[in-house]
GROMACS .gro file of C-alpha atoms in nm:
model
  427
    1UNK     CA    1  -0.593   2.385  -0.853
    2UNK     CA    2  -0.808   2.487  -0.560
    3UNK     CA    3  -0.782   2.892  -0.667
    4UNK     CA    4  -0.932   2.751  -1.027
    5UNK     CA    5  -1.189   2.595  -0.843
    6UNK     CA    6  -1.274   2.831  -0.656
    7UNK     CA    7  -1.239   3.109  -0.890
    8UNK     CA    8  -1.503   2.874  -1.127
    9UNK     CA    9  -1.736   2.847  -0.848
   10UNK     CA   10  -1.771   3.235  -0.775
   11UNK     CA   11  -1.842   3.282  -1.184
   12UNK     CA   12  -2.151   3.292  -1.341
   13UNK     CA   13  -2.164   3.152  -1.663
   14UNK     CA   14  -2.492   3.204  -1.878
   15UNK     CA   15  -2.647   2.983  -2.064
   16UNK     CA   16  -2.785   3.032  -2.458
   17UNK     CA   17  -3.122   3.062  -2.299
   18UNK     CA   18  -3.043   3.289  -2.058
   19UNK     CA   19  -2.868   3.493  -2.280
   20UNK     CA   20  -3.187   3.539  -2.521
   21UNK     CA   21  -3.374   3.651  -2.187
   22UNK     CA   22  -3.126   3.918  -2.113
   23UNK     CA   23  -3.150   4.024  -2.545
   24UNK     CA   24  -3.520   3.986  -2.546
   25UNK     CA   25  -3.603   4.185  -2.159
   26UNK     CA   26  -3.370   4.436  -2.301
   27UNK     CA   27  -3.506   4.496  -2.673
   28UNK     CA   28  -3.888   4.612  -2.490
   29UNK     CA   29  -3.695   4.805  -2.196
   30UNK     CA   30  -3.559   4.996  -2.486
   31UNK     CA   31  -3.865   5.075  -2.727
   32UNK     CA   32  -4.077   5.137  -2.447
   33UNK     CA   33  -3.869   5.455  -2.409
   34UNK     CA   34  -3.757   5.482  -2.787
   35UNK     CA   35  -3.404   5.462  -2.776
   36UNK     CA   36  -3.251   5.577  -3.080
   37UNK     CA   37  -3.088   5.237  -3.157
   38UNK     CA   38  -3.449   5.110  -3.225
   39UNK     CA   39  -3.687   5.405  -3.233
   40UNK     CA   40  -3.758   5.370  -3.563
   41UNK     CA   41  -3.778   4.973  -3.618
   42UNK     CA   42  -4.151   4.872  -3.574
   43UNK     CA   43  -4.234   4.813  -3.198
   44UNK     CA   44  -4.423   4.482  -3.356
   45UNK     CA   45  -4.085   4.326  -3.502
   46UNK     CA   46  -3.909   4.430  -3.173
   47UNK     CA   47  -4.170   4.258  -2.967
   48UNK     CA   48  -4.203   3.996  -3.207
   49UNK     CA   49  -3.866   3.964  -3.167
   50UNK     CA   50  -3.861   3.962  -2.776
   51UNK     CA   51  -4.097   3.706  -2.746
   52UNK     CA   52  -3.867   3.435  -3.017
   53UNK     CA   53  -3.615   3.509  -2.728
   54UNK     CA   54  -3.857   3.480  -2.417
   55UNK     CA   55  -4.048   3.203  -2.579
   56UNK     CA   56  -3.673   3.013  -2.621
   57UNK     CA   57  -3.632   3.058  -2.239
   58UNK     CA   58  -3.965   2.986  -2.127
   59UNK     CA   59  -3.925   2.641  -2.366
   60UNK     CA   60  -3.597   2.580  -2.150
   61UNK     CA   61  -3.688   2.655  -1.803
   62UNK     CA   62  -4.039   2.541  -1.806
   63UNK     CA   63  -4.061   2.332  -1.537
   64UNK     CA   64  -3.964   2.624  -1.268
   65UNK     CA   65  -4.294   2.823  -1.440
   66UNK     CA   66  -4.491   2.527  -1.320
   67UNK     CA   67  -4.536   2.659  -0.937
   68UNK     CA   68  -4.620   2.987  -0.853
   69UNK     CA   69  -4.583   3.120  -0.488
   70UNK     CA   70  -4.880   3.324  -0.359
   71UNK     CA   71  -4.654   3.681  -0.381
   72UNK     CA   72  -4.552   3.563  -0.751
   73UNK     CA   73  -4.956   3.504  -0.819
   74UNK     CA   74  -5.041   3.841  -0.652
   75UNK     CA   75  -4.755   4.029  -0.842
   76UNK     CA   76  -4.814   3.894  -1.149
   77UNK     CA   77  -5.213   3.990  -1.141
   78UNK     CA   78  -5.160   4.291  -1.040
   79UNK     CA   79  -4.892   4.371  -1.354
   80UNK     CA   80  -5.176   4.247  -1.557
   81UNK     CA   81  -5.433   4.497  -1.432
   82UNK     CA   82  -5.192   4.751  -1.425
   83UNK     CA   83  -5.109   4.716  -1.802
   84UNK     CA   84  -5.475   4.632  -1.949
   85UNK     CA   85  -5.627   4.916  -1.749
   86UNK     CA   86  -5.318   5.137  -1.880
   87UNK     CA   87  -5.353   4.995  -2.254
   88UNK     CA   88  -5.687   4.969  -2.321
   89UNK     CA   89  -5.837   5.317  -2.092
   90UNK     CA   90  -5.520   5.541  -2.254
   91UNK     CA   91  -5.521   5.359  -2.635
   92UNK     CA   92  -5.741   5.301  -2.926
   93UNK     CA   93  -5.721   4.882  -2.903
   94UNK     CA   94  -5.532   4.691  -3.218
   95UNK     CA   95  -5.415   4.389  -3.299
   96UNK     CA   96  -5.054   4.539  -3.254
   97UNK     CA   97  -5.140   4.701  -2.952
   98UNK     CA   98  -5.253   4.399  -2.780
   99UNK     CA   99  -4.972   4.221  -2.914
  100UNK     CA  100  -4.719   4.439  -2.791
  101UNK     CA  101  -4.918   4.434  -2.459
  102UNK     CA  102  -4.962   3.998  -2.414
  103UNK     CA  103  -4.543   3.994  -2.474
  104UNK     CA  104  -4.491   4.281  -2.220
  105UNK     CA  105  -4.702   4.085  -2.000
  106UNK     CA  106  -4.473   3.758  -2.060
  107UNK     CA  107  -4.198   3.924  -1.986
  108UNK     CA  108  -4.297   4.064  -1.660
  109UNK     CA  109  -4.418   3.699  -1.564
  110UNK     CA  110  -4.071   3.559  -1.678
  111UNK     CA  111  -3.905   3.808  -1.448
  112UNK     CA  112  -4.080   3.708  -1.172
  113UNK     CA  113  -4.037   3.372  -1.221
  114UNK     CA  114  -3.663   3.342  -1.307
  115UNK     CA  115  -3.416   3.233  -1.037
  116UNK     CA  116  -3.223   3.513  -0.850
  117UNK     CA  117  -2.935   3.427  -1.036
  118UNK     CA  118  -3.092   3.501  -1.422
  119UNK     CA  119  -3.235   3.828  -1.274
  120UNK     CA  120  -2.888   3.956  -1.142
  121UNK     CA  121  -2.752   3.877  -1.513
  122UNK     CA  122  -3.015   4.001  -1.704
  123UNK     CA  123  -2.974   4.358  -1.479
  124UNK     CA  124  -2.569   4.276  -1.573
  125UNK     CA  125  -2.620   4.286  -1.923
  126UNK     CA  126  -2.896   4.596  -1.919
  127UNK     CA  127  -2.607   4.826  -1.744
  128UNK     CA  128  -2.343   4.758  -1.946
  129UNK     CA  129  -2.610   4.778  -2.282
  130UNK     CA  130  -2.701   5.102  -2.126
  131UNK     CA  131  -2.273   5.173  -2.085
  132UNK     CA  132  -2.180   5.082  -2.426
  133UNK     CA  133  -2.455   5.322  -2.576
  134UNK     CA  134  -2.366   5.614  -2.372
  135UNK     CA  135  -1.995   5.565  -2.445
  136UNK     CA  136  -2.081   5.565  -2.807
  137UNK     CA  137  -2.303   5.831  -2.821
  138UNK     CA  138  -2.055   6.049  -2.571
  139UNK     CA  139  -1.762   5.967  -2.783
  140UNK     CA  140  -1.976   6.132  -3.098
  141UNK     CA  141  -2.097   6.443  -2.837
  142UNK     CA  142  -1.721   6.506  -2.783
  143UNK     CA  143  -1.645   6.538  -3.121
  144UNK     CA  144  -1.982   6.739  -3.233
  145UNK     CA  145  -1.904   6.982  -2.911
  146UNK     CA  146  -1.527   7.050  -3.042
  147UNK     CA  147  -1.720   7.253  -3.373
  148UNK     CA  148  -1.688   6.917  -3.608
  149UNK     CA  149  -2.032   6.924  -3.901
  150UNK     CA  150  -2.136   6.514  -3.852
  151UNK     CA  151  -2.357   6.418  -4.039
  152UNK     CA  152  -2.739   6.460  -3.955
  153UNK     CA  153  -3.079   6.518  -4.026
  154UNK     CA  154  -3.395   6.643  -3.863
  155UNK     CA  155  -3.645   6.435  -3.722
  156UNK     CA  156  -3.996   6.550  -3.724
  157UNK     CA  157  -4.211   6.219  -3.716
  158UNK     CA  158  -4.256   6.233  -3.331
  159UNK     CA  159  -4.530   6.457  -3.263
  160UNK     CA  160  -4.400   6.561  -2.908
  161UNK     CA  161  -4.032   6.575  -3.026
  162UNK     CA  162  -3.780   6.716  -3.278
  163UNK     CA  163  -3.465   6.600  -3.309
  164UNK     CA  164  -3.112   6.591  -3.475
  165UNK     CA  165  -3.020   6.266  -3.530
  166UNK     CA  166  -2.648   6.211  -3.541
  167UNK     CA  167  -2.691   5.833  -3.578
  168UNK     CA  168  -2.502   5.790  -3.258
  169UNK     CA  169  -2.652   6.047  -3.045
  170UNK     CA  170  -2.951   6.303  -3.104
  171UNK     CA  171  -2.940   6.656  -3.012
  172UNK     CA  172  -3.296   6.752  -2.799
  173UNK     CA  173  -3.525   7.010  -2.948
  174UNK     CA  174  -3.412   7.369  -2.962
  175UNK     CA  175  -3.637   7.539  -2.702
  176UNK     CA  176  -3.329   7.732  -2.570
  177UNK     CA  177  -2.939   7.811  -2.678
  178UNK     CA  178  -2.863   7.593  -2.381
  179UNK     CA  179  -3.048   7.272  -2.485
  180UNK     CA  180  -2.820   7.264  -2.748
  181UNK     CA  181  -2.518   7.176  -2.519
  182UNK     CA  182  -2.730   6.915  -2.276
  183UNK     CA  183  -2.644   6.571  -2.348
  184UNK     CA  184  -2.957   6.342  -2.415
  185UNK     CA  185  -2.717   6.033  -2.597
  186UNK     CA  186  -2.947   5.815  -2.766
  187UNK     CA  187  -3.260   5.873  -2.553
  188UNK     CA  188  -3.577   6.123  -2.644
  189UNK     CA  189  -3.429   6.434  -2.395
  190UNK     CA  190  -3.179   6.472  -2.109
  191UNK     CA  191  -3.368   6.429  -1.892
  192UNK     CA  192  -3.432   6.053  -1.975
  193UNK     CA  193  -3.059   6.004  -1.996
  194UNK     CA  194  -2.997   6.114  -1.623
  195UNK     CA  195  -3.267   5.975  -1.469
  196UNK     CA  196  -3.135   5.614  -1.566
  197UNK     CA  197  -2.796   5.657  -1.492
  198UNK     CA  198  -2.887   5.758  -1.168
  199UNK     CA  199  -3.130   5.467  -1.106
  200UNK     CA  200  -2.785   5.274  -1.178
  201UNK     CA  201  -2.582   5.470  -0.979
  202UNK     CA  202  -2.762   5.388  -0.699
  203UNK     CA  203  -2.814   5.014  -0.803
  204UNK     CA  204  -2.418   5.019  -0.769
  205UNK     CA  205  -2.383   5.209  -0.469
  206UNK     CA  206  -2.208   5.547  -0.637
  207UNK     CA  207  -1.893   5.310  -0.707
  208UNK     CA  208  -1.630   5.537  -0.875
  209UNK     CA  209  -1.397   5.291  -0.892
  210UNK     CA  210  -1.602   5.115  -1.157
  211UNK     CA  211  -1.499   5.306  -1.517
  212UNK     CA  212  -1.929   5.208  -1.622
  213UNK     CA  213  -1.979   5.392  -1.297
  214UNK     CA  214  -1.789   5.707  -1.456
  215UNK     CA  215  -1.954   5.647  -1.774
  216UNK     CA  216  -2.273   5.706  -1.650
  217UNK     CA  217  -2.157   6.000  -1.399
  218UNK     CA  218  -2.013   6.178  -1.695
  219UNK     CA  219  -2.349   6.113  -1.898
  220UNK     CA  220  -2.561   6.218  -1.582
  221UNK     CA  221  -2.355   6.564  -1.547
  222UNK     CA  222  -2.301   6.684  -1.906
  223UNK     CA  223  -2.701   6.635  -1.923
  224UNK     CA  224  -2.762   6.958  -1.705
  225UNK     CA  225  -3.127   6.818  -1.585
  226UNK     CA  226  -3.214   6.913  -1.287
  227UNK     CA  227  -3.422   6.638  -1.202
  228UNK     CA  228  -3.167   6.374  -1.288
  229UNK     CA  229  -2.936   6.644  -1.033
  230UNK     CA  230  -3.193   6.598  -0.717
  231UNK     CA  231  -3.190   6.165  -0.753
  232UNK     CA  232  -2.802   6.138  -0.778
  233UNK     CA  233  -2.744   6.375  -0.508
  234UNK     CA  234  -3.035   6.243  -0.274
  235UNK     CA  235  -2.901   5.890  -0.368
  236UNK     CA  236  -2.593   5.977  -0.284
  237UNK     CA  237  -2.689   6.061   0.085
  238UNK     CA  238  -2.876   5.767   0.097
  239UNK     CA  239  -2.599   5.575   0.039
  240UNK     CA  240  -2.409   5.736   0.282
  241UNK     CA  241  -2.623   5.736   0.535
  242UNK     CA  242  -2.707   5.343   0.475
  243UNK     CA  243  -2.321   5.298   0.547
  244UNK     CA  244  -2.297   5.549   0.867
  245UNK     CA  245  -2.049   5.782   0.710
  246UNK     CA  246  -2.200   6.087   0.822
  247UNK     CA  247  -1.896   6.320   0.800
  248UNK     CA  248  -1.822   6.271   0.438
  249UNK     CA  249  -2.189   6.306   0.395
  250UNK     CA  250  -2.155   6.658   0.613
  251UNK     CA  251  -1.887   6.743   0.370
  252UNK     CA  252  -2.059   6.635  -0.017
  253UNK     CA  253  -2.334   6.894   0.114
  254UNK     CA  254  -2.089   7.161   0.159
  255UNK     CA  255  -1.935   7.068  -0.179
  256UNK     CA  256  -2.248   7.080  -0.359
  257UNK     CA  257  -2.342   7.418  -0.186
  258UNK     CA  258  -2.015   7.518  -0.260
  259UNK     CA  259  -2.069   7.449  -0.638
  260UNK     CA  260  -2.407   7.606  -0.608
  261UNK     CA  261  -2.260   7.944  -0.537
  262UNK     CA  262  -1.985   7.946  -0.746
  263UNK     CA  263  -2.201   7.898  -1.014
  264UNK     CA  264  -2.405   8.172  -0.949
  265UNK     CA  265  -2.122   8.453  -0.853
  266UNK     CA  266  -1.860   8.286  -1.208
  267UNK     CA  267  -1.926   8.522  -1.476
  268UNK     CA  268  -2.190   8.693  -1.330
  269UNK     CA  269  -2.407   8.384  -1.349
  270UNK     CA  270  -2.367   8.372  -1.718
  271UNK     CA  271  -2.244   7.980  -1.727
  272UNK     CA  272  -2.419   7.645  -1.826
  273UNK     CA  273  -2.425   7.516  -1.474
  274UNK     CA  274  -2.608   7.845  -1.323
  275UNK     CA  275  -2.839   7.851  -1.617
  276UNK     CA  276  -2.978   7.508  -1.633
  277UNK     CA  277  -2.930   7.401  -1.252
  278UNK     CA  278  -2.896   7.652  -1.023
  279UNK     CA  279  -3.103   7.948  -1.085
  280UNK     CA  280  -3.379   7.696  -1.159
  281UNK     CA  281  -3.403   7.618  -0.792
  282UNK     CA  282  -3.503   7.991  -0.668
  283UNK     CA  283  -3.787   8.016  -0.500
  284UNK     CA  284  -4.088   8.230  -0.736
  285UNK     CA  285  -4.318   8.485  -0.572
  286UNK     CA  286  -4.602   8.187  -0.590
  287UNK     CA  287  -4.389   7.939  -0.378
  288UNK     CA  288  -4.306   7.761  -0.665
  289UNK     CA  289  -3.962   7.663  -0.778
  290UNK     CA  290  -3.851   7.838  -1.099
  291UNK     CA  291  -3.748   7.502  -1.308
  292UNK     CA  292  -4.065   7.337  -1.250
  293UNK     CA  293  -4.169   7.263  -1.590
  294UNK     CA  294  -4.382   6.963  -1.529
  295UNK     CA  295  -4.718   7.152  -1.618
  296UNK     CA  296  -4.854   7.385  -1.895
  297UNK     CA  297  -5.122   7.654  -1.840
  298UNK     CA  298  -5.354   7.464  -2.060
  299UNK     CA  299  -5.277   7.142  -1.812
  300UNK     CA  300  -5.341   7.334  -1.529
  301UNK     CA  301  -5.637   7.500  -1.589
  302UNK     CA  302  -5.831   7.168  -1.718
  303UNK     CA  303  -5.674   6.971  -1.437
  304UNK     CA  304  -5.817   7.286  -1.179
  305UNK     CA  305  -6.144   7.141  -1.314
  306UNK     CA  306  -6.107   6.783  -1.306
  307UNK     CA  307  -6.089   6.765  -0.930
  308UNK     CA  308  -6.369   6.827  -0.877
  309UNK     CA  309  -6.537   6.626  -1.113
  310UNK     CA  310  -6.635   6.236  -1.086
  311UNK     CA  311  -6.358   6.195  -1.337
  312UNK     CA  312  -6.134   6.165  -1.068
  313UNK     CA  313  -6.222   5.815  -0.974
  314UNK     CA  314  -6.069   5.639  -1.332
  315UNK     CA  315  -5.904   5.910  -1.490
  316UNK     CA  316  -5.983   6.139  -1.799
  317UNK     CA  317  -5.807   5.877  -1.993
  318UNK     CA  318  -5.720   5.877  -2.407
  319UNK     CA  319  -5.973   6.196  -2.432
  320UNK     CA  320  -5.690   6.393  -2.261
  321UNK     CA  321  -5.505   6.375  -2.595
  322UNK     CA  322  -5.801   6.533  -2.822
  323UNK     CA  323  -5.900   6.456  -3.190
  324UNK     CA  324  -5.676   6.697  -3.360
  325UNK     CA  325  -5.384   6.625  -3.555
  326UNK     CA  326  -5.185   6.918  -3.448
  327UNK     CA  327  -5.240   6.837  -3.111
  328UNK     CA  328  -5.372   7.192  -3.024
  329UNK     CA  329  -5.646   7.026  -2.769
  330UNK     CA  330  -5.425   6.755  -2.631
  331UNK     CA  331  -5.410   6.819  -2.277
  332UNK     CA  332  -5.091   6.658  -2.156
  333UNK     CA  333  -4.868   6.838  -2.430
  334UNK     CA  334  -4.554   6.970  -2.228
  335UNK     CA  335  -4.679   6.769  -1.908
  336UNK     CA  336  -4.536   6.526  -1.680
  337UNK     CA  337  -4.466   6.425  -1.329
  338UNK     CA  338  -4.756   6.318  -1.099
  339UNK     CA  339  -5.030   6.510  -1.188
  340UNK     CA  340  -5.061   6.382  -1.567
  341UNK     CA  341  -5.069   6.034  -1.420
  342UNK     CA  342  -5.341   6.045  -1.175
  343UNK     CA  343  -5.499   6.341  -1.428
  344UNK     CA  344  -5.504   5.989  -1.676
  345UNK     CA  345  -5.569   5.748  -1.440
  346UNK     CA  346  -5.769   5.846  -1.185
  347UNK     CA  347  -5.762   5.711  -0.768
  348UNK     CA  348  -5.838   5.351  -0.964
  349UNK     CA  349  -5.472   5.337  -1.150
  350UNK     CA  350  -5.289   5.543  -0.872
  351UNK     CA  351  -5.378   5.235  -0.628
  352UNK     CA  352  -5.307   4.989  -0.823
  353UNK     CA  353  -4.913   5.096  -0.923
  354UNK     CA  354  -4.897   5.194  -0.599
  355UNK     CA  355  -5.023   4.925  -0.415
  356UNK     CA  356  -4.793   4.645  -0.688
  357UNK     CA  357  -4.502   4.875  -0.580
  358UNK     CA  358  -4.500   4.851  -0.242
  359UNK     CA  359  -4.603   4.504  -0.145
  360UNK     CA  360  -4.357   4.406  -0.412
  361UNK     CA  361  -4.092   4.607  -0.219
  362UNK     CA  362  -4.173   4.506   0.125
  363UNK     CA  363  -4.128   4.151   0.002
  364UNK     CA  364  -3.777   4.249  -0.107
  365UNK     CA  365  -3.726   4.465   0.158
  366UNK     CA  366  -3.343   4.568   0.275
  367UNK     CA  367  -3.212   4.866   0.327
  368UNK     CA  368  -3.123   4.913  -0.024
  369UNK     CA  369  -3.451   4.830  -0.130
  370UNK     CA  370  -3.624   5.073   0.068
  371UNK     CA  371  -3.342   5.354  -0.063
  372UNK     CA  372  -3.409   5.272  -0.425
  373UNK     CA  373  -3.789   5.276  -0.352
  374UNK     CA  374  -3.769   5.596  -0.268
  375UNK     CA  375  -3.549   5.721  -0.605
  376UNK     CA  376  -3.815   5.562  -0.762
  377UNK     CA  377  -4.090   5.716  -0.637
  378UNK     CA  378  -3.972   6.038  -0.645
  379UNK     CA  379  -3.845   5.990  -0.976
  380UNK     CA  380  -4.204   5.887  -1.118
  381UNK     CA  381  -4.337   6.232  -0.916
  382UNK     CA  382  -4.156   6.392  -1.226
  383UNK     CA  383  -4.164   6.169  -1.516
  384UNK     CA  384  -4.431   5.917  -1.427
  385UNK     CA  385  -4.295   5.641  -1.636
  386UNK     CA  386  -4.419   5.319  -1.363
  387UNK     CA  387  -4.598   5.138  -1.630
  388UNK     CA  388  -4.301   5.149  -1.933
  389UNK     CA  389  -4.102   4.875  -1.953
  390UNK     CA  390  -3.757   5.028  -1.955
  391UNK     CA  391  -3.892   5.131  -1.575
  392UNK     CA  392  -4.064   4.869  -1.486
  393UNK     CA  393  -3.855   4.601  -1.561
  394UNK     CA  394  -3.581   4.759  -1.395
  395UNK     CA  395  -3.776   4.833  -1.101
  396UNK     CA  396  -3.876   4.415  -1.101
  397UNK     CA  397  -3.533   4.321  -1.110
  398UNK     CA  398  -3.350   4.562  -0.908
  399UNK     CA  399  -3.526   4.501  -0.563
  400UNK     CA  400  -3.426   4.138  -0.504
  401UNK     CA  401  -3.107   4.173  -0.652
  402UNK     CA  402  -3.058   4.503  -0.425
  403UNK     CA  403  -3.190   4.270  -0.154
  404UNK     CA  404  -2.923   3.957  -0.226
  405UNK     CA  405  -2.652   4.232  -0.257
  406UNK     CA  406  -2.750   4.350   0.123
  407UNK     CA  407  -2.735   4.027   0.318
  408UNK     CA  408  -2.511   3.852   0.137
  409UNK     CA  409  -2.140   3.931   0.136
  410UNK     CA  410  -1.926   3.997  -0.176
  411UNK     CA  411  -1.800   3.694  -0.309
  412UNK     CA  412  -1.974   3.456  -0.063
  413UNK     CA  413  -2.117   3.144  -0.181
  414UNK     CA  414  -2.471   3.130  -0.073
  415UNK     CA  415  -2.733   2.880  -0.116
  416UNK     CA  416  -3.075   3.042  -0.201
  417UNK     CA  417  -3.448   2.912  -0.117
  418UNK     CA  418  -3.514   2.789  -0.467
  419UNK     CA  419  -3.204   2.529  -0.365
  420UNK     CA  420  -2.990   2.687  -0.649
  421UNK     CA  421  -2.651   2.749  -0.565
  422UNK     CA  422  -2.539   3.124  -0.689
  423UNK     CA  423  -2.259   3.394  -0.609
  424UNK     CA  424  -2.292   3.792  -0.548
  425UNK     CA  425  -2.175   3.929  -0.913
  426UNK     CA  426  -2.270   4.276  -0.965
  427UNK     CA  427  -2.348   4.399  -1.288
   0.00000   0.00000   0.00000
């Protein structure tokens, strides 16, 4: 009887309502970044959706949305200024637009407000949604890789994107022979794809042990970005550094330089591995690396000019993406990273997500917080995604979890300062 108890009192069981928090967090988190599962449902009916499911929470808990502590006030004010000077300087305003924008806002608010406990679920149920989806989509890859005609057709209604749609996985456009082979799943490129399963990688400190873990290792690898490459290997040494094991550390660096020249020698460097990874970290005669694609010419040259302009202060904002319906004078076609950001948003918006982002780490700060802070960062220098929800969100739950997962031991009953009793489940 006492091993029942005791194995009752170290599970988690959600509730209904907490339940429709995780569904409803998780429905925005994925349309913000138009995962195939829902890119082409109406982001109204999925945030109409979401906030039925919030609303249903909000109804249940209300009484802990009654006090707010000063770092929940200042949080919470600055995610509003954040995402009204992102909507409303980058957009045309709408009903739908400022819909979409009051429930994002809700959420963010209900995420700040839930206990500890609800946000460690709600990240549970997000990894294992992003799991299932991968195995789904990799399961279809596998098949489509071995020569096997699945059914398709071409998607042309994004006007930054063209796709294959394979219902359970989309091929990325066909710049090159080798995009072809780069696994993107059910998200808009590769790229996309890596980059989260690394943020989750490191959220679950690299354990292989875990088959999700392998999942998303297998998802990160076969999507040959070299991006998503840089944050599992730097998170990696983070990790190993945070637990002092220096010498295997010593030796994953020799591994991966190992790797690194066998890809380029094999076959005379004709192989997937040398093509999309390696040779895209030579150094060019400018000082540049040669797989830094973050910028076109166009970008460039109008950005050369902004500088120096009073622009600078707020951003170029929506006139970056022109009038035209072809897109021939939108400046940020074929851009990303840091640049486009602070090209749209000026010194004004760069403060802002930077200032939220820190204070909201310090306040969360451990070790682990401070390691994924700097994935984070470093992953916005190339995709600047801070203000979408499938980043944000994350970012909002991750650092006090990360935090509870640092000081508190596994499996240890502990009592936390909103007097709720809770365990250490990882997701």
């Amino acid at each position: 009887m006492a091993s029942k108890s005791a194995k009752a009192e170290n599970s988690y069981k959600a509730t209904g309502d907490v339940v429709c928090l995780a569904i409803g967090i998780i429905l925005m988190m994925f349309r913000s970044q138009r995962i195939l599962y829902v890119r082409f449902i109406s982001e109204v009916m999925i945030y109409g959706v979401a906030l039925l499911l919030i609303g249903f929470y909000i109804v249940k808990n209300y009484r802990q949305f009654r006090e707010f502590t000063g770092f929940k006030m200042f949080s919470f004010f600055m995610w509003v200024l954040i995402l009204m000077y992102d909507r409303m300087w980058l957009n045309d305003l709408s009903v739908p637009l400022m819909f979409c924008t009051v429930v994002s806002l809700l959420g963010g608010l209900v995420i700040l407000q839930a206990p500890l406990r609800h946000k460690e679920y709600v990240l549970k149920v997000f990894t294992w949604a992003i799991v299932c989806i991968l195995t789904i989509a990799m399961a279809g890859w596998i098949v489509f890789l071995c020569g096997v005609d699945l059914p398709n057709y071409q998607d042309t209604s994004d006007r930054f994107y063209m796709h294959k749609i394979y219902y359970v996985f989309n091929t990325f456009a066909m710049n090159s022979p080798l995009d072809l082979y780069r696994f993107a799943g059910p998200f808009l490129e590769p790229g996309h794809l890596g980059t989260m399963c690394a943020f989750l990688l490191y959220i679950d400190n690299f354990n292989l042990k875990k088959f999700r873990n392998i999942i998303m290792l297998v998802s990160l690898l076969m999507s040959i970005s070299l991006a998503a490459y840089g944050l599992m290997v730097g998170g990696v040494i983070i990790v190993l550094w945070q637990k002092r094991k220096y010498w295997s550390l010593v030796a994953m660096v020799a591994v991966f330089i190992g790797v690194g020249i066998g890809a380029t020698f094999y076959n005379g460097g004709e192989n997937s591995l040398n093509r999309g990874i390696v040779s895209r970290l030579e150094i060019t005669e400018d000082g540049d690396i040669a797989g830094n694609n973050r910028t076109s010419r166009f970008f460039d040259l109008s950005y050369a000019k902004f500088i120096n302009t009073d622009k600078v202060w707020m951003g170029v904002g929506k006139s970056a993406y022109g009038s035209r319906s072809d897109n021939a004078d939108n400046v940020t076609v074929g851009t990303a990273g840091y640049k486009r950001y602070f090209y749209l948003r000026g010194y004004i918006g760069c403060a802002m997500i930077l200032l939220f982002i820190f204070v909201y780490t310090y306040h969360y700060r451990s070790p682990r917080a401070w390691g994924f802070l700097i994935i984070y960062l470093v992953a916005n220098m190339i995709r600047d995604y801070p203000t979408k929800e499938m980043w944000m969100y994350l970012f909002m739950l991750a650092m006090p979890v990360l935090t509870l997962w640092h000081n508190t031991p596994r499996k240890k009953k502990i009592r936390l300062k909103n007097g709720d009793a809770t365990h250490l489940q990882r997701p």
